[in-house]
Amino acid sequence: MNTDQIGGFLHEKGVKPSFQRIKVYEYLMNNKEHPTVENIYRDLIKEIPTLSKTTVYNSLNTFIEKGVVQAISIDGNEMRYDLYERRHGHFKCEVCGRIYDFLPPKEAYEELEALEGFLITDRQIYLKGVCKNCR
Amino acid sequence: MNTDQIGGFLHEKGVKPSFQRIKVYEYLMNNKEHPTVENIYRDLIKEIPTLSKTTVYNSLNTFIEKGVVQAISIDGNEMRYDLYERRHGHFKCEVCGRIYDFLPPKEAYEELEALEGFLITDRQIYLKGVCKNCR
DNA sequence: TTCTTGAGTTGTAATCATTACAAGATTGGC
DNA sequence: GCCAATCTTGTAATGATTACAACTCAAGAA
Ligand SMILES: [Mn+2]
Ligand SMILES: [Mn+2]
Ligand SMILES: [Zn+2]
Ligand SMILES: [Zn+2]
């Protein structure tokens, strides 16, 4: 996806595609390691010297509202961000801090839909432990 | 469970059962609505006027380390706490803010164990949406 | 019992992620 | 081009959590 395509996509999703928002979205497309706001800001400011951290927060919150991005709160102290694409779970290694994607079996998610009388807008499966590399 | 029984239980789990720790644990036993540190502190200080909020944090972190309490980070900005009893998931209503327990089908959790090469020490399933009462 | 020592508690200060807010910039429709 | 609405920016405020150092407590040795 190039800049125009991202703009079109965001527009479809009800997000006005400003320059900054396109850059933030693009960043998440190219950086799948669940970056923090700080990560995003420190990298993007190289390209956009006038960028404000508040704009990163604002953009992400708009994306979340419109359902194109998900916030990952697996880490009690800072949020991580990820595109809302195919459903997957997240595993955080307590040693190296990395957050891995994993695909829980379809059943895990399908069964979660079974709750009656509750409107579900977001589902997250978080695992913690020690990753393969760190054992 | 009375005070002595809680003390015995904590001792078994490797936690020295101080007066304050017993009170915090007892609070979690009697208040299953996933309280915040603030909730715990504001209620317990009525009984223990010398209590420090730091002690609440310290006690909870000790409990978590020893596996008798779980931290719930479904809410990006403040932690909630819950005894580590039978496995269950948490649903947060975005309207009233309440956090509900629910029992995902056994399979959901069992399948999560299937990750190879990773040591798993904690699993959390979080749903968000609107609860029955608030629709 | 008294002493000693390590662990637990307390209060305050520091940290740091996130939001609030107001002023300035931008954009799209008239 | 002009206007109103929206977006961006910088700074200040908020608030949860941790750091730290002094104090207290409890258990074991002498
Ligand atoms: Mn992911
Ligand atoms: Mn619960
Ligand atoms: Zn690791
Ligand atoms: Zn509700």
PDB file of N, CA and C in Angstrom, chain A residues 102-111 125 127, chain B residues 87 104-116 120 123 125:
ATOM      1  N   PHE A 102       0.612 -14.821  18.082  1.00  0.00           N
ATOM      2  CA  PHE A 102       0.350 -16.243  17.873  1.00  0.00           C
ATOM      3  C   PHE A 102      -1.097 -16.402  17.450  1.00  0.00           C
ATOM      4  N   LEU A 103      -1.363 -17.505  16.785  1.00  0.00           N
ATOM      5  CA  LEU A 103      -2.718 -17.737  16.303  1.00  0.00           C
ATOM      6  C   LEU A 103      -3.399 -18.761  17.188  1.00  0.00           C
ATOM      7  N   PRO A 104      -4.276 -18.293  18.046  1.00  0.00           N
ATOM      8  CA  PRO A 104      -5.018 -19.280  18.840  1.00  0.00           C
ATOM      9  C   PRO A 104      -5.935 -20.004  17.864  1.00  0.00           C
ATOM     10  N   PRO A 105      -6.251 -21.214  18.172  1.00  0.00           N
ATOM     11  CA  PRO A 105      -7.149 -21.952  17.285  1.00  0.00           C
ATOM     12  C   PRO A 105      -8.458 -21.181  17.141  1.00  0.00           C
ATOM     13  N   LYS A 106      -9.035 -21.265  15.974  1.00  0.00           N
ATOM     14  CA  LYS A 106     -10.277 -20.531  15.706  1.00  0.00           C
ATOM     15  C   LYS A 106     -11.289 -20.718  16.822  1.00  0.00           C
ATOM     16  N   GLU A 107     -11.327 -21.947  17.336  1.00  0.00           N
ATOM     17  CA  GLU A 107     -12.359 -22.224  18.336  1.00  0.00           C
ATOM     18  C   GLU A 107     -12.254 -21.260  19.520  1.00  0.00           C
ATOM     19  N   ALA A 108     -11.022 -20.952  19.906  1.00  0.00           N
ATOM     20  CA  ALA A 108     -10.853 -20.106  21.080  1.00  0.00           C
ATOM     21  C   ALA A 108     -11.644 -18.816  20.908  1.00  0.00           C
ATOM     22  N   TYR A 109     -11.532 -18.213  19.743  1.00  0.00           N
ATOM     23  CA  TYR A 109     -12.249 -16.965  19.523  1.00  0.00           C
ATOM     24  C   TYR A 109     -13.720 -17.180  19.269  1.00  0.00           C
ATOM     25  N   GLU A 110     -14.040 -18.212  18.493  1.00  0.00           N
ATOM     26  CA  GLU A 110     -15.445 -18.426  18.179  1.00  0.00           C
ATOM     27  C   GLU A 110     -16.256 -18.663  19.435  1.00  0.00           C
ATOM     28  N   GLU A 111     -15.672 -19.424  20.336  1.00  0.00           N
ATOM     29  CA  GLU A 111     -16.397 -19.713  21.566  1.00  0.00           C
ATOM     30  C   GLU A 111     -16.617 -18.443  22.370  1.00  0.00           C
ATOM     31  N   ILE A 125      -6.461 -11.862  23.693  1.00  0.00           N
ATOM     32  CA  ILE A 125      -5.913 -13.001  24.423  1.00  0.00           C
ATOM     33  C   ILE A 125      -4.442 -12.712  24.670  1.00  0.00           C
ATOM     34  N   LEU A 127      -0.881 -13.854  26.664  1.00  0.00           N
ATOM     35  CA  LEU A 127      -0.105 -14.834  27.419  1.00  0.00           C
ATOM     36  C   LEU A 127       1.187 -14.168  27.858  1.00  0.00           C
TER      37      LEU A 127
ATOM     38  N   ARG B  87      -9.717 -20.609  36.499  1.00  0.00           N
ATOM     39  CA  ARG B  87      -9.505 -19.794  35.312  1.00  0.00           C
ATOM     40  C   ARG B  87     -10.797 -19.186  34.815  1.00  0.00           C
ATOM     41  N   PRO B 104     -14.820 -18.896  29.912  1.00  0.00           N
ATOM     42  CA  PRO B 104     -14.662 -19.353  28.535  1.00  0.00           C
ATOM     43  C   PRO B 104     -14.690 -20.871  28.560  1.00  0.00           C
ATOM     44  N   PRO B 105     -15.122 -21.467  27.480  1.00  0.00           N
ATOM     45  CA  PRO B 105     -15.138 -22.929  27.453  1.00  0.00           C
ATOM     46  C   PRO B 105     -13.728 -23.453  27.704  1.00  0.00           C
ATOM     47  N   LYS B 106     -13.654 -24.558  28.389  1.00  0.00           N
ATOM     48  CA  LYS B 106     -12.355 -25.137  28.732  1.00  0.00           C
ATOM     49  C   LYS B 106     -11.411 -25.154  27.542  1.00  0.00           C
ATOM     50  N   GLU B 107     -11.983 -25.453  26.372  1.00  0.00           N
ATOM     51  CA  GLU B 107     -11.120 -25.594  25.190  1.00  0.00           C
ATOM     52  C   GLU B 107     -10.311 -24.328  24.939  1.00  0.00           C
ATOM     53  N   ALA B 108     -10.945 -23.172  25.160  1.00  0.00           N
ATOM     54  CA  ALA B 108     -10.251 -21.926  24.854  1.00  0.00           C
ATOM     55  C   ALA B 108      -8.922 -21.892  25.577  1.00  0.00           C
ATOM     56  N   TYR B 109      -8.924 -22.254  26.843  1.00  0.00           N
ATOM     57  CA  TYR B 109      -7.684 -22.223  27.603  1.00  0.00           C
ATOM     58  C   TYR B 109      -6.773 -23.394  27.278  1.00  0.00           C
ATOM     59  N   GLU B 110      -7.374 -24.557  27.143  1.00  0.00           N
ATOM     60  CA  GLU B 110      -6.534 -25.729  26.891  1.00  0.00           C
ATOM     61  C   GLU B 110      -5.750 -25.550  25.604  1.00  0.00           C
ATOM     62  N   GLU B 111      -6.427 -25.019  24.599  1.00  0.00           N
ATOM     63  CA  GLU B 111      -5.746 -24.842  23.326  1.00  0.00           C
ATOM     64  C   GLU B 111      -4.594 -23.859  23.460  1.00  0.00           C
ATOM     65  N   LEU B 112      -4.752 -22.905  24.352  1.00  0.00           N
ATOM     66  CA  LEU B 112      -3.693 -21.914  24.508  1.00  0.00           C
ATOM     67  C   LEU B 112      -2.405 -22.547  25.010  1.00  0.00           C
ATOM     68  N   GLU B 113      -2.506 -23.692  25.669  1.00  0.00           N
ATOM     69  CA  GLU B 113      -1.323 -24.350  26.197  1.00  0.00           C
ATOM     70  C   GLU B 113      -0.484 -24.968  25.090  1.00  0.00           C
ATOM     71  N   ALA B 114      -1.047 -25.021  23.917  1.00  0.00           N
ATOM     72  CA  ALA B 114      -0.407 -25.774  22.845  1.00  0.00           C
ATOM     73  C   ALA B 114       0.833 -25.091  22.263  1.00  0.00           C
ATOM     74  N   LEU B 115       1.147 -23.852  22.666  1.00  0.00           N
ATOM     75  CA  LEU B 115       2.324 -23.170  22.125  1.00  0.00           C
ATOM     76  C   LEU B 115       3.603 -23.914  22.501  1.00  0.00           C
ATOM     77  N   GLU B 116       4.378 -24.264  21.498  1.00  0.00           N
ATOM     78  CA  GLU B 116       5.575 -25.071  21.746  1.00  0.00           C
ATOM     79  C   GLU B 116       6.819 -24.209  21.937  1.00  0.00           C
ATOM     80  N   ILE B 120       4.743 -20.697  29.557  1.00  0.00           N
ATOM     81  CA  ILE B 120       3.616 -19.806  29.822  1.00  0.00           C
ATOM     82  C   ILE B 120       3.366 -19.732  31.317  1.00  0.00           C
ATOM     83  N   ARG B 123      -2.118 -16.422  31.654  1.00  0.00           N
ATOM     84  CA  ARG B 123      -2.982 -16.279  30.489  1.00  0.00           C
ATOM     85  C   ARG B 123      -4.169 -15.415  30.865  1.00  0.00           C
ATOM     86  N   ILE B 125      -7.773 -13.606  29.168  1.00  0.00           N
ATOM     87  CA  ILE B 125      -8.688 -13.367  28.057  1.00  0.00           C
ATOM     88  C   ILE B 125      -9.548 -12.169  28.434  1.00  0.00           C
TER      89      ILE B 125
END
